[in-house]
Short mmCIF file of N, CA and C in Angstrom, two decimals:
data_model
loop_
_atom_site.label_atom_id
_atom_site.label_comp_id
_atom_site.label_asym_id
_atom_site.label_seq_id
_atom_site.Cartn_x
_atom_site.Cartn_y
_atom_site.Cartn_z
N UNK A 1 4.23 12.62 6.11
CA UNK A 1 4.52 11.21 6.26
C UNK A 1 5.90 11.04 6.90
N UNK A 2 5.97 10.21 7.89
CA UNK A 2 7.25 9.87 8.49
C UNK A 2 7.85 8.63 7.83
N UNK A 3 7.00 7.74 7.36
CA UNK A 3 7.46 6.57 6.63
C UNK A 3 7.61 6.90 5.16
N UNK A 4 8.31 6.06 4.39
CA UNK A 4 8.52 6.36 2.97
C UNK A 4 7.27 6.14 2.12
N UNK A 5 7.19 6.88 1.05
CA UNK A 5 6.15 6.72 0.04
C UNK A 5 6.85 6.16 -1.20
N UNK A 6 6.48 4.95 -1.59
CA UNK A 6 7.18 4.26 -2.68
C UNK A 6 6.36 4.26 -3.96
N UNK A 7 7.05 4.43 -5.07
CA UNK A 7 6.42 4.32 -6.38
C UNK A 7 7.18 3.26 -7.19
N UNK A 8 6.63 2.83 -8.33
CA UNK A 8 7.24 1.72 -9.06
C UNK A 8 8.72 1.87 -9.40
N UNK A 9 9.25 3.05 -9.49
CA UNK A 9 10.66 3.24 -9.81
C UNK A 9 11.60 3.14 -8.62
N UNK A 10 11.05 3.05 -7.41
CA UNK A 10 11.88 3.02 -6.20
C UNK A 10 12.45 1.62 -5.94
N UNK A 11 13.64 1.59 -5.38
CA UNK A 11 14.35 0.34 -5.10
C UNK A 11 13.54 -0.62 -4.23
N UNK A 12 12.90 -0.13 -3.19
CA UNK A 12 12.18 -0.99 -2.24
C UNK A 12 10.76 -1.34 -2.68
N UNK A 13 10.30 -0.79 -3.81
CA UNK A 13 8.93 -1.00 -4.26
C UNK A 13 8.60 -2.47 -4.49
N UNK A 14 9.46 -3.19 -5.19
CA UNK A 14 9.20 -4.59 -5.53
C UNK A 14 8.98 -5.45 -4.30
N UNK A 15 9.82 -5.29 -3.31
CA UNK A 15 9.69 -6.07 -2.08
C UNK A 15 8.46 -5.63 -1.28
N UNK A 16 8.18 -4.33 -1.27
CA UNK A 16 7.06 -3.81 -0.47
C UNK A 16 5.71 -4.25 -1.01
N UNK A 17 5.60 -4.49 -2.31
CA UNK A 17 4.30 -4.85 -2.89
C UNK A 17 3.98 -6.33 -2.78
N UNK A 18 4.96 -7.15 -2.39
CA UNK A 18 4.73 -8.59 -2.30
C UNK A 18 3.76 -8.93 -1.17
N UNK A 19 2.95 -9.96 -1.42
CA UNK A 19 2.05 -10.48 -0.40
C UNK A 19 2.33 -11.96 -0.20
N UNK A 20 1.75 -12.51 0.82
CA UNK A 20 1.95 -13.90 1.21
C UNK A 20 1.70 -14.87 0.06
N UNK A 21 0.62 -14.67 -0.68
CA UNK A 21 0.27 -15.55 -1.80
C UNK A 21 1.09 -15.15 -3.02
N UNK A 22 2.08 -15.93 -3.37
CA UNK A 22 2.97 -15.63 -4.49
C UNK A 22 2.29 -15.59 -5.85
N UNK A 23 1.05 -16.09 -5.94
CA UNK A 23 0.31 -16.04 -7.20
C UNK A 23 -0.25 -14.64 -7.46
N UNK A 24 -0.27 -13.80 -6.45
CA UNK A 24 -0.80 -12.44 -6.58
C UNK A 24 0.33 -11.52 -6.99
N UNK A 25 0.16 -10.83 -8.10
CA UNK A 25 1.20 -9.94 -8.64
C UNK A 25 0.57 -8.59 -8.94
N UNK A 26 0.23 -7.85 -7.91
CA UNK A 26 -0.41 -6.55 -8.08
C UNK A 26 0.63 -5.45 -7.96
N UNK A 27 0.39 -4.37 -8.67
CA UNK A 27 1.34 -3.26 -8.70
C UNK A 27 0.60 -1.95 -8.42
N UNK A 28 0.49 -1.60 -7.15
CA UNK A 28 -0.18 -0.34 -6.82
C UNK A 28 0.63 0.86 -7.31
N UNK A 29 -0.04 1.96 -7.59
CA UNK A 29 0.63 3.16 -8.07
C UNK A 29 1.55 3.74 -7.00
N UNK A 30 1.14 3.68 -5.75
CA UNK A 30 1.93 4.18 -4.62
C UNK A 30 1.81 3.21 -3.46
N UNK A 31 2.86 3.14 -2.66
CA UNK A 31 2.82 2.35 -1.43
C UNK A 31 3.25 3.27 -0.30
N UNK A 32 2.38 3.50 0.65
CA UNK A 32 2.71 4.31 1.82
C UNK A 32 3.14 3.36 2.93
N UNK A 33 4.41 3.41 3.29
CA UNK A 33 4.93 2.58 4.39
C UNK A 33 4.76 3.39 5.67
N UNK A 34 3.61 3.30 6.25
CA UNK A 34 3.23 4.14 7.38
C UNK A 34 4.04 3.82 8.63
N UNK A 35 4.51 4.88 9.30
CA UNK A 35 5.30 4.73 10.51
C UNK A 35 4.44 4.83 11.76
N UNK A 36 3.19 5.17 11.61
CA UNK A 36 2.31 5.29 12.77
C UNK A 36 0.93 5.77 12.35
N UNK A 37 0.12 6.04 13.34
CA UNK A 37 -1.27 6.43 13.11
C UNK A 37 -1.38 7.68 12.25
N UNK A 38 -0.53 8.66 12.50
CA UNK A 38 -0.59 9.92 11.74
C UNK A 38 -0.35 9.67 10.25
N UNK A 39 0.54 8.76 9.92
CA UNK A 39 0.79 8.43 8.52
C UNK A 39 -0.42 7.76 7.88
N UNK A 40 -1.08 6.87 8.61
CA UNK A 40 -2.28 6.22 8.08
C UNK A 40 -3.35 7.27 7.80
N UNK A 41 -3.55 8.18 8.74
CA UNK A 41 -4.54 9.24 8.56
C UNK A 41 -4.20 10.09 7.34
N UNK A 42 -2.93 10.46 7.19
CA UNK A 42 -2.51 11.27 6.04
C UNK A 42 -2.74 10.55 4.72
N UNK A 43 -2.42 9.26 4.66
CA UNK A 43 -2.60 8.49 3.43
C UNK A 43 -4.08 8.37 3.06
N UNK A 44 -4.92 8.12 4.05
CA UNK A 44 -6.36 7.99 3.78
C UNK A 44 -6.96 9.34 3.38
N UNK A 45 -6.53 10.42 4.03
CA UNK A 45 -7.01 11.76 3.65
C UNK A 45 -6.59 12.10 2.23
N UNK A 46 -5.36 11.75 1.86
CA UNK A 46 -4.89 11.99 0.50
C UNK A 46 -5.79 11.27 -0.51
N UNK A 47 -6.06 10.01 -0.23
CA UNK A 47 -6.90 9.21 -1.14
C UNK A 47 -8.31 9.79 -1.24
N UNK A 48 -8.86 10.19 -0.10
CA UNK A 48 -10.22 10.75 -0.11
C UNK A 48 -10.25 12.08 -0.86
N UNK A 49 -9.28 12.94 -0.60
CA UNK A 49 -9.23 14.25 -1.25
C UNK A 49 -9.11 14.13 -2.76
N UNK A 50 -8.31 13.17 -3.22
CA UNK A 50 -8.07 12.99 -4.65
C UNK A 50 -8.95 11.93 -5.28
N UNK A 51 -9.89 11.39 -4.50
CA UNK A 51 -10.85 10.38 -4.96
C UNK A 51 -10.15 9.24 -5.69
N UNK A 52 -9.19 8.64 -5.00
CA UNK A 52 -8.45 7.52 -5.58
C UNK A 52 -8.64 6.27 -4.74
N UNK A 53 -8.41 5.13 -5.36
CA UNK A 53 -8.54 3.83 -4.71
C UNK A 53 -7.46 3.66 -3.65
N UNK A 54 -7.85 3.10 -2.51
CA UNK A 54 -6.88 2.80 -1.45
C UNK A 54 -7.15 1.40 -0.94
N UNK A 55 -6.10 0.67 -0.65
CA UNK A 55 -6.25 -0.62 0.01
C UNK A 55 -5.35 -0.59 1.23
N UNK A 56 -5.79 -1.27 2.28
CA UNK A 56 -5.03 -1.31 3.52
C UNK A 56 -4.57 -2.73 3.75
N UNK A 57 -3.28 -2.90 3.87
CA UNK A 57 -2.73 -4.23 4.06
C UNK A 57 -2.17 -4.35 5.46
N UNK A 58 -2.60 -5.39 6.17
CA UNK A 58 -2.06 -5.67 7.49
C UNK A 58 -0.91 -6.65 7.34
N UNK A 59 -1.22 -7.93 7.47
CA UNK A 59 -0.19 -8.95 7.32
C UNK A 59 -0.01 -9.41 5.89
N UNK A 60 -0.91 -9.03 4.99
CA UNK A 60 -0.82 -9.43 3.59
C UNK A 60 -1.13 -10.90 3.37
N UNK A 61 -1.91 -11.52 4.27
CA UNK A 61 -2.19 -12.95 4.19
C UNK A 61 -3.55 -13.27 3.58
N UNK A 62 -4.14 -12.34 2.87
CA UNK A 62 -5.44 -12.58 2.25
C UNK A 62 -5.24 -13.39 0.98
N UNK A 63 -5.75 -14.62 0.93
CA UNK A 63 -5.47 -15.55 -0.17
C UNK A 63 -5.79 -14.99 -1.56
N UNK A 64 -6.95 -14.33 -1.77
CA UNK A 64 -7.23 -13.82 -3.12
C UNK A 64 -6.50 -12.51 -3.44
N UNK A 65 -5.71 -11.98 -2.52
CA UNK A 65 -4.92 -10.79 -2.81
C UNK A 65 -5.66 -9.48 -2.70
N UNK A 66 -6.78 -9.46 -1.98
CA UNK A 66 -7.57 -8.24 -1.84
C UNK A 66 -6.87 -7.15 -1.04
N UNK A 67 -5.76 -7.47 -0.40
CA UNK A 67 -5.06 -6.50 0.42
C UNK A 67 -4.25 -5.50 -0.41
N UNK A 68 -4.09 -5.74 -1.71
CA UNK A 68 -3.28 -4.86 -2.55
C UNK A 68 -4.07 -4.52 -3.80
N UNK A 69 -4.19 -3.21 -4.10
CA UNK A 69 -4.91 -2.82 -5.30
C UNK A 69 -3.99 -2.90 -6.52
N UNK A 70 -4.58 -3.03 -7.68
CA UNK A 70 -3.83 -3.10 -8.93
C UNK A 70 -3.91 -1.75 -9.61
N UNK A 71 -2.74 -1.19 -9.94
CA UNK A 71 -2.70 0.06 -10.70
C UNK A 71 -3.40 1.19 -10.00
N UNK A 72 -4.15 1.94 -10.77
CA UNK A 72 -4.85 3.08 -10.19
C UNK A 72 -3.87 4.14 -9.72
N UNK A 73 -4.38 5.10 -9.03
CA UNK A 73 -3.52 6.17 -8.53
C UNK A 73 -3.47 6.15 -7.01
N UNK A 74 -4.10 5.20 -6.40
CA UNK A 74 -4.22 5.22 -4.95
C UNK A 74 -3.09 4.52 -4.24
N UNK A 75 -2.87 4.88 -2.99
CA UNK A 75 -1.83 4.22 -2.21
C UNK A 75 -2.30 2.92 -1.59
N UNK A 76 -1.40 1.99 -1.46
CA UNK A 76 -1.61 0.81 -0.62
C UNK A 76 -0.90 1.14 0.69
N UNK A 77 -1.63 1.11 1.77
CA UNK A 77 -1.09 1.50 3.07
C UNK A 77 -0.60 0.25 3.78
N UNK A 78 0.71 0.15 4.03
CA UNK A 78 1.27 -1.02 4.67
C UNK A 78 2.34 -0.64 5.69
N UNK A 79 2.78 -1.62 6.45
CA UNK A 79 3.93 -1.45 7.31
C UNK A 79 3.65 -0.83 8.66
N UNK A 80 2.42 -0.83 9.09
CA UNK A 80 2.08 -0.19 10.35
C UNK A 80 1.64 -1.23 11.37
N UNK A 81 2.16 -1.15 12.56
CA UNK A 81 1.70 -1.98 13.67
C UNK A 81 1.10 -1.03 14.69
N UNK A 82 -0.19 -1.11 14.86
CA UNK A 82 -0.90 -0.17 15.73
C UNK A 82 -1.44 -0.88 16.96
N UNK A 83 -0.61 -1.34 17.80
CA UNK A 83 -1.16 -1.96 18.99
C UNK A 83 -0.24 -2.95 19.61
#
């Protein structure tokens, strides 16, 4: 990974987990701040290999908060602009 991998104890975790809808307060186990395509591939492969939940967040503007998983051991993949 070229981008940081954040867990709940990290300084940037709180800000990274926020989504557009302030009513959504989800706390993923890990947040992969992907720096490019290779990071996305690595995060998804990790989740598949370890059979853990993964959610992919683009702009984080999904009203019901489906862009961020709650708990679990899987990463939420965010911070990538691919195009």
